[in-house]
Coordinates of C-alpha atoms in Angstrom, one line a residue:
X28 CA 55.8 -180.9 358.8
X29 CA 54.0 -180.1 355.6
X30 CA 52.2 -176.7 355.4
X31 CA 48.5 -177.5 354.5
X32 CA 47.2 -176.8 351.4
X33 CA 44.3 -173.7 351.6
X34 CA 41.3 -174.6 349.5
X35 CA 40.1 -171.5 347.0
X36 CA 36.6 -171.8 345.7
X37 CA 35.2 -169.5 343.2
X38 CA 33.6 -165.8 345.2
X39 CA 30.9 -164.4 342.8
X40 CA 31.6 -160.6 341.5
X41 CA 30.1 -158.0 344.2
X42 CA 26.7 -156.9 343.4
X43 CA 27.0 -153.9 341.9
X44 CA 24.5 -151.1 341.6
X45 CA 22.9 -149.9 338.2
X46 CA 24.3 -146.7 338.3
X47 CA 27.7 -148.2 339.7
X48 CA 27.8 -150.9 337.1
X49 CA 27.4 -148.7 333.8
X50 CA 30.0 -146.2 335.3
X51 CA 32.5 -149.0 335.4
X52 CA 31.0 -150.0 332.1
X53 CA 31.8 -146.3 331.0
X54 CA 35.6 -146.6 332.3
X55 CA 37.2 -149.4 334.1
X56 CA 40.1 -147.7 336.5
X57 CA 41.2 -151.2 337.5
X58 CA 41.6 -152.5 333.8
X59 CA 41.6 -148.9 332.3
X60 CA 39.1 -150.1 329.6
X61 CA 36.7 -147.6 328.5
X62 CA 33.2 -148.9 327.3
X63 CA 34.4 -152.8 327.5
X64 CA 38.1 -152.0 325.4
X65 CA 41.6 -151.2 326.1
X66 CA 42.6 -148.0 324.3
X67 CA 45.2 -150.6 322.3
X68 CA 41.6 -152.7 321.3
X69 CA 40.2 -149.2 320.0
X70 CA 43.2 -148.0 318.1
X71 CA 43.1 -151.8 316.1
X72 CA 39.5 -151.3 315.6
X73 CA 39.9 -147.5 314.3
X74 CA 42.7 -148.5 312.0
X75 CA 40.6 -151.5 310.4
X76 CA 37.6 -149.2 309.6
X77 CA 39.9 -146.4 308.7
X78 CA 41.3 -148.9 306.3
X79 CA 38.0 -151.0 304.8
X80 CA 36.3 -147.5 304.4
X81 CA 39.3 -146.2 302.1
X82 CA 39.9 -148.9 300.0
X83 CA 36.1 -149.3 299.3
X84 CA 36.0 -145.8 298.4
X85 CA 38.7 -146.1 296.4
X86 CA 37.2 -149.3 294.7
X87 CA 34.1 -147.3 294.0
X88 CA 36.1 -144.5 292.9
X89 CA 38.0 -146.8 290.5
X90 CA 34.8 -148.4 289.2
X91 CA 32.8 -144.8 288.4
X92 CA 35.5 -143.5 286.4
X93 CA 35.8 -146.6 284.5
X94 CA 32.2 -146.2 283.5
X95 CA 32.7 -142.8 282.7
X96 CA 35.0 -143.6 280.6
X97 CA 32.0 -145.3 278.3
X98 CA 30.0 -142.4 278.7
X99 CA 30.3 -139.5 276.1
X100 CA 28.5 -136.5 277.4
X101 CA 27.1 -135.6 274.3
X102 CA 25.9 -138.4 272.8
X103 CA 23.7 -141.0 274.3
X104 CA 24.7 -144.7 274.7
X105 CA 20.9 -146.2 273.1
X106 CA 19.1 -143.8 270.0
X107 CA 16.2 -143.9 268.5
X108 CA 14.3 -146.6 268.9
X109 CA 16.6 -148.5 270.8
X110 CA 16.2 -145.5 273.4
X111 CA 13.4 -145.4 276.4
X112 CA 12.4 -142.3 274.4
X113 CA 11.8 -143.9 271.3
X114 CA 11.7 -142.4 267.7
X115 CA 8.7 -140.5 267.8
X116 CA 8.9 -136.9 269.4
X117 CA 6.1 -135.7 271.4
X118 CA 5.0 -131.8 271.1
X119 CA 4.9 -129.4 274.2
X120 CA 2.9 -126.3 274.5
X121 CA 3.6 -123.3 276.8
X122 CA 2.4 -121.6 279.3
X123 CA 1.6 -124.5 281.6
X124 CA -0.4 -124.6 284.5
X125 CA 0.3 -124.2 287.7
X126 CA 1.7 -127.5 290.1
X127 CA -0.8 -127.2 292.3
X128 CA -3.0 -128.8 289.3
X129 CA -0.4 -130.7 287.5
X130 CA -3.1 -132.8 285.7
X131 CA -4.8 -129.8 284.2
X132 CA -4.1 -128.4 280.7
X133 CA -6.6 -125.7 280.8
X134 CA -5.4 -122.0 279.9
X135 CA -8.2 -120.0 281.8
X136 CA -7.8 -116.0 282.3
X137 CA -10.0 -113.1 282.3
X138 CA -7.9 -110.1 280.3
X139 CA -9.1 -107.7 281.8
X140 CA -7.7 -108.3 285.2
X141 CA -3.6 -108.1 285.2
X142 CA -3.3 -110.0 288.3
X143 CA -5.5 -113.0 286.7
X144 CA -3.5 -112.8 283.6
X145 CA -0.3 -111.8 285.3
X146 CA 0.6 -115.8 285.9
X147 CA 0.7 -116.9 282.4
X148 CA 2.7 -113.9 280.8
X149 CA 5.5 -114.8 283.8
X150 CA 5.3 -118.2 283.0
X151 CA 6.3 -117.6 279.3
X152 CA 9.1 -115.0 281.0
X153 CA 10.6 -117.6 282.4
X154 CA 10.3 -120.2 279.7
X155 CA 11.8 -118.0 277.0
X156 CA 14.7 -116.7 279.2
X157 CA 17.2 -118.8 277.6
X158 CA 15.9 -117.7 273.9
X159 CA 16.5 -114.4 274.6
X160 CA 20.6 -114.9 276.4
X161 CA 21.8 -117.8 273.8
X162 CA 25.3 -116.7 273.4
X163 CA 26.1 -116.0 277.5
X164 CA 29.7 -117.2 277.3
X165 CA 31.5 -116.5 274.3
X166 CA 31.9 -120.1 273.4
X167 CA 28.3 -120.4 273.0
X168 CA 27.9 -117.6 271.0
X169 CA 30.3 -118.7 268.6
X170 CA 28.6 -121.5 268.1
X171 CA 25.2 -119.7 267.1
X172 CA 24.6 -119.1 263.8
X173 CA 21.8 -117.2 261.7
X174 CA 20.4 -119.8 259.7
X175 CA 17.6 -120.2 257.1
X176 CA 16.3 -122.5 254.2
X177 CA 19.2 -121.3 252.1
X178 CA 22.2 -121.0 255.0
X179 CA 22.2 -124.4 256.7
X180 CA 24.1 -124.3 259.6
X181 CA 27.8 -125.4 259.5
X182 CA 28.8 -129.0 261.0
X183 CA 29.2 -128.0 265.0
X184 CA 27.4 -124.8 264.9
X185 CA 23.4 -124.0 265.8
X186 CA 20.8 -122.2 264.6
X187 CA 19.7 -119.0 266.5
X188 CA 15.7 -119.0 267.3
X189 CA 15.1 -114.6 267.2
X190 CA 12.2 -114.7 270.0
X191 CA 11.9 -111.2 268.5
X192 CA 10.7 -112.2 265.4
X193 CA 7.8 -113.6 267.0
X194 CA 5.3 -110.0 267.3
X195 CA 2.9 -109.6 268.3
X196 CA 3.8 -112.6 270.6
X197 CA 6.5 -111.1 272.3
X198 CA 7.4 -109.7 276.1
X199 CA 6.9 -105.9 275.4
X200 CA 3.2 -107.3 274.1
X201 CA 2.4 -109.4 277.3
X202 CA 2.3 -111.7 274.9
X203 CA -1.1 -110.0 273.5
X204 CA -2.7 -111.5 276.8
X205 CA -4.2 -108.6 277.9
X206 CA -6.3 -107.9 274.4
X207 CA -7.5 -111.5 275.2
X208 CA -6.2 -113.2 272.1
X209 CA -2.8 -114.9 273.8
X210 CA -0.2 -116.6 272.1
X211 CA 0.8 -120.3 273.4
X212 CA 4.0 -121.8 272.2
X213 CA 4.7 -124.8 271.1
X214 CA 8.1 -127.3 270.7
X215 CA 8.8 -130.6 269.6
X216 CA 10.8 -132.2 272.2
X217 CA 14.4 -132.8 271.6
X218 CA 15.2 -136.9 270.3
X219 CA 18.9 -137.0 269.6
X220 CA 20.1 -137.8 265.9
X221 CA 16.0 -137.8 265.0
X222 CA 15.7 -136.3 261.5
X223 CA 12.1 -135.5 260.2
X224 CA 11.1 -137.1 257.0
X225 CA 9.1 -134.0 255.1
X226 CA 6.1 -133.9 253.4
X227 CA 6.1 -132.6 250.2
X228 CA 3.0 -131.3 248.4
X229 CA 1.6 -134.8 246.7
X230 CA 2.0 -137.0 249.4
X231 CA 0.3 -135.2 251.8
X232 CA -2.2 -137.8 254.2
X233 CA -5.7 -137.7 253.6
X234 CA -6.1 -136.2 257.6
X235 CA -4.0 -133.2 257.0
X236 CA -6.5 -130.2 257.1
X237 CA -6.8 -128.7 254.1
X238 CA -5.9 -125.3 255.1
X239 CA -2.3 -127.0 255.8
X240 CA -2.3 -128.7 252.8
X241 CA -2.8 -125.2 250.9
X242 CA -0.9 -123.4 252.9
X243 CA 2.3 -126.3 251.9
X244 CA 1.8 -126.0 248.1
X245 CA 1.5 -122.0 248.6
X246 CA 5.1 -122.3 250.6
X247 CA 6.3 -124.8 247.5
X248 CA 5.5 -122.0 245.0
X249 CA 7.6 -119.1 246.9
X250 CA 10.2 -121.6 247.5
X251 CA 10.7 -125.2 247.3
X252 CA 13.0 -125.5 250.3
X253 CA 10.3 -124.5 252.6
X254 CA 8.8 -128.0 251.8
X255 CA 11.5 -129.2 254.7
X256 CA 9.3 -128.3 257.5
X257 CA 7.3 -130.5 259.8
X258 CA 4.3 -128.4 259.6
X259 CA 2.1 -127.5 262.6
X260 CA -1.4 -127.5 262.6
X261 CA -4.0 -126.6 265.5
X262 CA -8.1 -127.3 265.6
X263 CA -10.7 -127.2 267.4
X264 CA -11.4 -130.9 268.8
X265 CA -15.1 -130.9 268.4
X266 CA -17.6 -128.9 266.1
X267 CA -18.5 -126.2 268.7
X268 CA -14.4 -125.6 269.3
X269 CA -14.2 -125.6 265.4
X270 CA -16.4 -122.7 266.1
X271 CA -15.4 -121.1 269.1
X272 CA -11.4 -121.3 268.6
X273 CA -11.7 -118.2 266.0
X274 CA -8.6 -117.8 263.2
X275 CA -5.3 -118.8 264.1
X276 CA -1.4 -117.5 262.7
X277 CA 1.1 -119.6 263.4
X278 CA 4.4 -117.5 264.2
X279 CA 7.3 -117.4 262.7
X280 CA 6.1 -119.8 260.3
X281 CA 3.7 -122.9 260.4
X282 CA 5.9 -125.1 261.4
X283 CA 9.5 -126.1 262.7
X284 CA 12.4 -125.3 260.2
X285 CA 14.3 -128.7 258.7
X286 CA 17.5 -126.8 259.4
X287 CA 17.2 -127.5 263.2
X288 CA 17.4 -131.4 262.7
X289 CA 19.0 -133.6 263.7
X290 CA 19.5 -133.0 267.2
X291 CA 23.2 -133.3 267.9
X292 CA 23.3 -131.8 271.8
X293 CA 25.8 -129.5 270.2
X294 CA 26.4 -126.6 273.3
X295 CA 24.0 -123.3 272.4
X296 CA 21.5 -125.2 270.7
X297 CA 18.2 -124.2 271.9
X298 CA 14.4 -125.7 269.8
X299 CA 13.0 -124.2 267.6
X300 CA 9.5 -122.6 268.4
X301 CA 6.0 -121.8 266.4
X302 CA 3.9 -119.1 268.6
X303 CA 0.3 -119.9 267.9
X304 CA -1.9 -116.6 268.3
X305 CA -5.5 -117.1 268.6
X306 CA -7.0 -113.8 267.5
X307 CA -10.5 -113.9 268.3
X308 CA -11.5 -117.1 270.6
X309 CA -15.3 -116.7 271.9
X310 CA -15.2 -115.5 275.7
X311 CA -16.5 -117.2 278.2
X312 CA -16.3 -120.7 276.4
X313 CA -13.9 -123.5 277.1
X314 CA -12.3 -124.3 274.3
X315 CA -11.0 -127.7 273.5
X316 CA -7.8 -127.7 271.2
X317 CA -5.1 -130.1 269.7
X318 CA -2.2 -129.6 267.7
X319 CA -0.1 -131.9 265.2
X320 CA 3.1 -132.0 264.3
X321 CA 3.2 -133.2 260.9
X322 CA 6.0 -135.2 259.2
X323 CA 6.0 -138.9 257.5
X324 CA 7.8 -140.3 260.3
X325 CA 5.7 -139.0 263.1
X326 CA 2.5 -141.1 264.4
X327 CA -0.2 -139.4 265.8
X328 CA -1.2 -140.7 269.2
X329 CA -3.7 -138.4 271.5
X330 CA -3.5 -141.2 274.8
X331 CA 0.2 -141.8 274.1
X332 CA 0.9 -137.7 273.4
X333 CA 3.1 -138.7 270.5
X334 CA 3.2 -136.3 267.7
X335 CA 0.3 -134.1 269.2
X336 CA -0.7 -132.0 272.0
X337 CA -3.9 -131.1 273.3
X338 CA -4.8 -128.2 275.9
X339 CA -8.4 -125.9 276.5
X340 CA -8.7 -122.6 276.3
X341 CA -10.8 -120.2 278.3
X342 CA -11.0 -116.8 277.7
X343 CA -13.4 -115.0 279.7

């Protein structure tokens, strides 16, 4: 006689606690699976990350140094006007504010007081730092070279700027802050392969001051090389600063030797700088300046802050 045949139906899972359920969920001792997976399942999944991570990284890898390989570190890909920079430099002046008022151009100090003053002098410390170690490695200072009107400097090689040249606008002088006639320094920023078309003394533009304009055709007369400057001039913006800002020097020279430009990026090269040293500016007046560079190829634009710079003065 024929066994029966014992009917299975399906028996739900046992009702497991919460606690009870994520331990088993944690590790499994019936399946040994640990958080849902074998340990086999976790070693596959490892070795496919392990795997897509490396070769990505190589890919990107691959891919950077086949863009460096366009790249030269020395000259840029776009010049000129074909840059974001374009071909008209902008001029800088020094010492700057502090951060804490980053819109502000205002140089204001009492010279008197050598904690009020104390700020700007440090400021120019630490911006003409790298004037005063050009040649730190001895490539460097092999590729520094003395240079002037008459001693260009050789293909490869720069020109050494002498911060010491600049008295009385030096460190030992405070930078003749404390007498309360200071010296702010100004540079034309750097626009790779940008060379300065030069005035010479009968083209000279009808908004030139006229104390530039003398002072060019004087400079011819010693020596017509000196005519391959972009001069530098500085005024007072409005008739009261005309009368307020008091005589100027400009130091070195007026103006940024022809010998620097162009700009190659060669390694040493540092810009050249004019140190403008207001000797007697009226105290307690705010003092609204701007300063040109002046070449043929250089547009003036105050809201742009192409070719000019503008700052106040306050010295109380």
């Amino acid at each position: 006689m024929a066994e029966k045949q014992v009917e299975q139906f399906y028996a739900p899972p046992p009702k497991l606690g919460k606690w009870e359920a994520f331990s088993i969920f944690l590790w499994n001792p019936e399946t040994h699976q640990f958080l849902g997976r074998t340990g086999a399942s976790w070693a596959k999944i490892l070795l496919f990350y392990v795997l897509f991570y490396t070769c990505l990284a190589g890919f990107f890898s691959a891919m950077l140094a086949i863009f460096y390989q366009t790249l030269d570190m020395r000259i840029p890909k776009r010049e000129l006007d074909g840059s974001l920079i374009g071909d008209n430099p902008g001029l800088g002046f020094r010492p700057m504010p502090p951060e804490s008022n980053v819109e502000s151009t205002l140089i204001w100090y009492k010279g008197s007081d050598e904690n009020n003053y104390k700020y700007w002098v440090e400021e120019l410390d630490k911006f003409l730092e790298p004037y005063r170690k050009p040649g730190q490695s001895a490539s460097i200072g092999q590729n520094i070279q003395t240079c002037s009107y008459d001693n260009e400097p050789a293909d490869g090689k720069v020109c050494e700027v002498d911060v010491n040249d600049f008295a009385p606008c030096t460190e030992a002088n405070n930078y003749n802050y404390p007498k309360s006639a200071p010296c702010i320094f100004l540079k034309l920023n750097k626009i790779f392969n940008w060379m300065p078309v030069f005035y010479n003394d009968t083209d000279l533009p009808e908004k030139m001051p006229q104390d530039l304009k003398v002072h060019i055709r004087e400079e011819k007369l010693r020596n017509p090389r000196t005519i391959n400057t972009v001069w530098v001039s500085c005024e007072g913006e409005n008739p009261a600063d005309v009368e307020n800002i008091g005589p100027i020097q400009y130091i070195p020279r007026r103006g940024f030797p022809g010998y620097f430009f162009p700009f190659k990026n060669y390694e040493g090269y540092l810009s050249p700088l004019v140190a403008v040293f207001f000797e007697r500016p009226v105290h307690g007046v705010l003092v609204n300046i701007e300063c040109k560079a002046w070449a043929q190829n250089i547009v003036h634009d105050r809201i742009e802050r192409r070719g000019s710079v503008h700052f106040e003065l306050m010295v109380d």
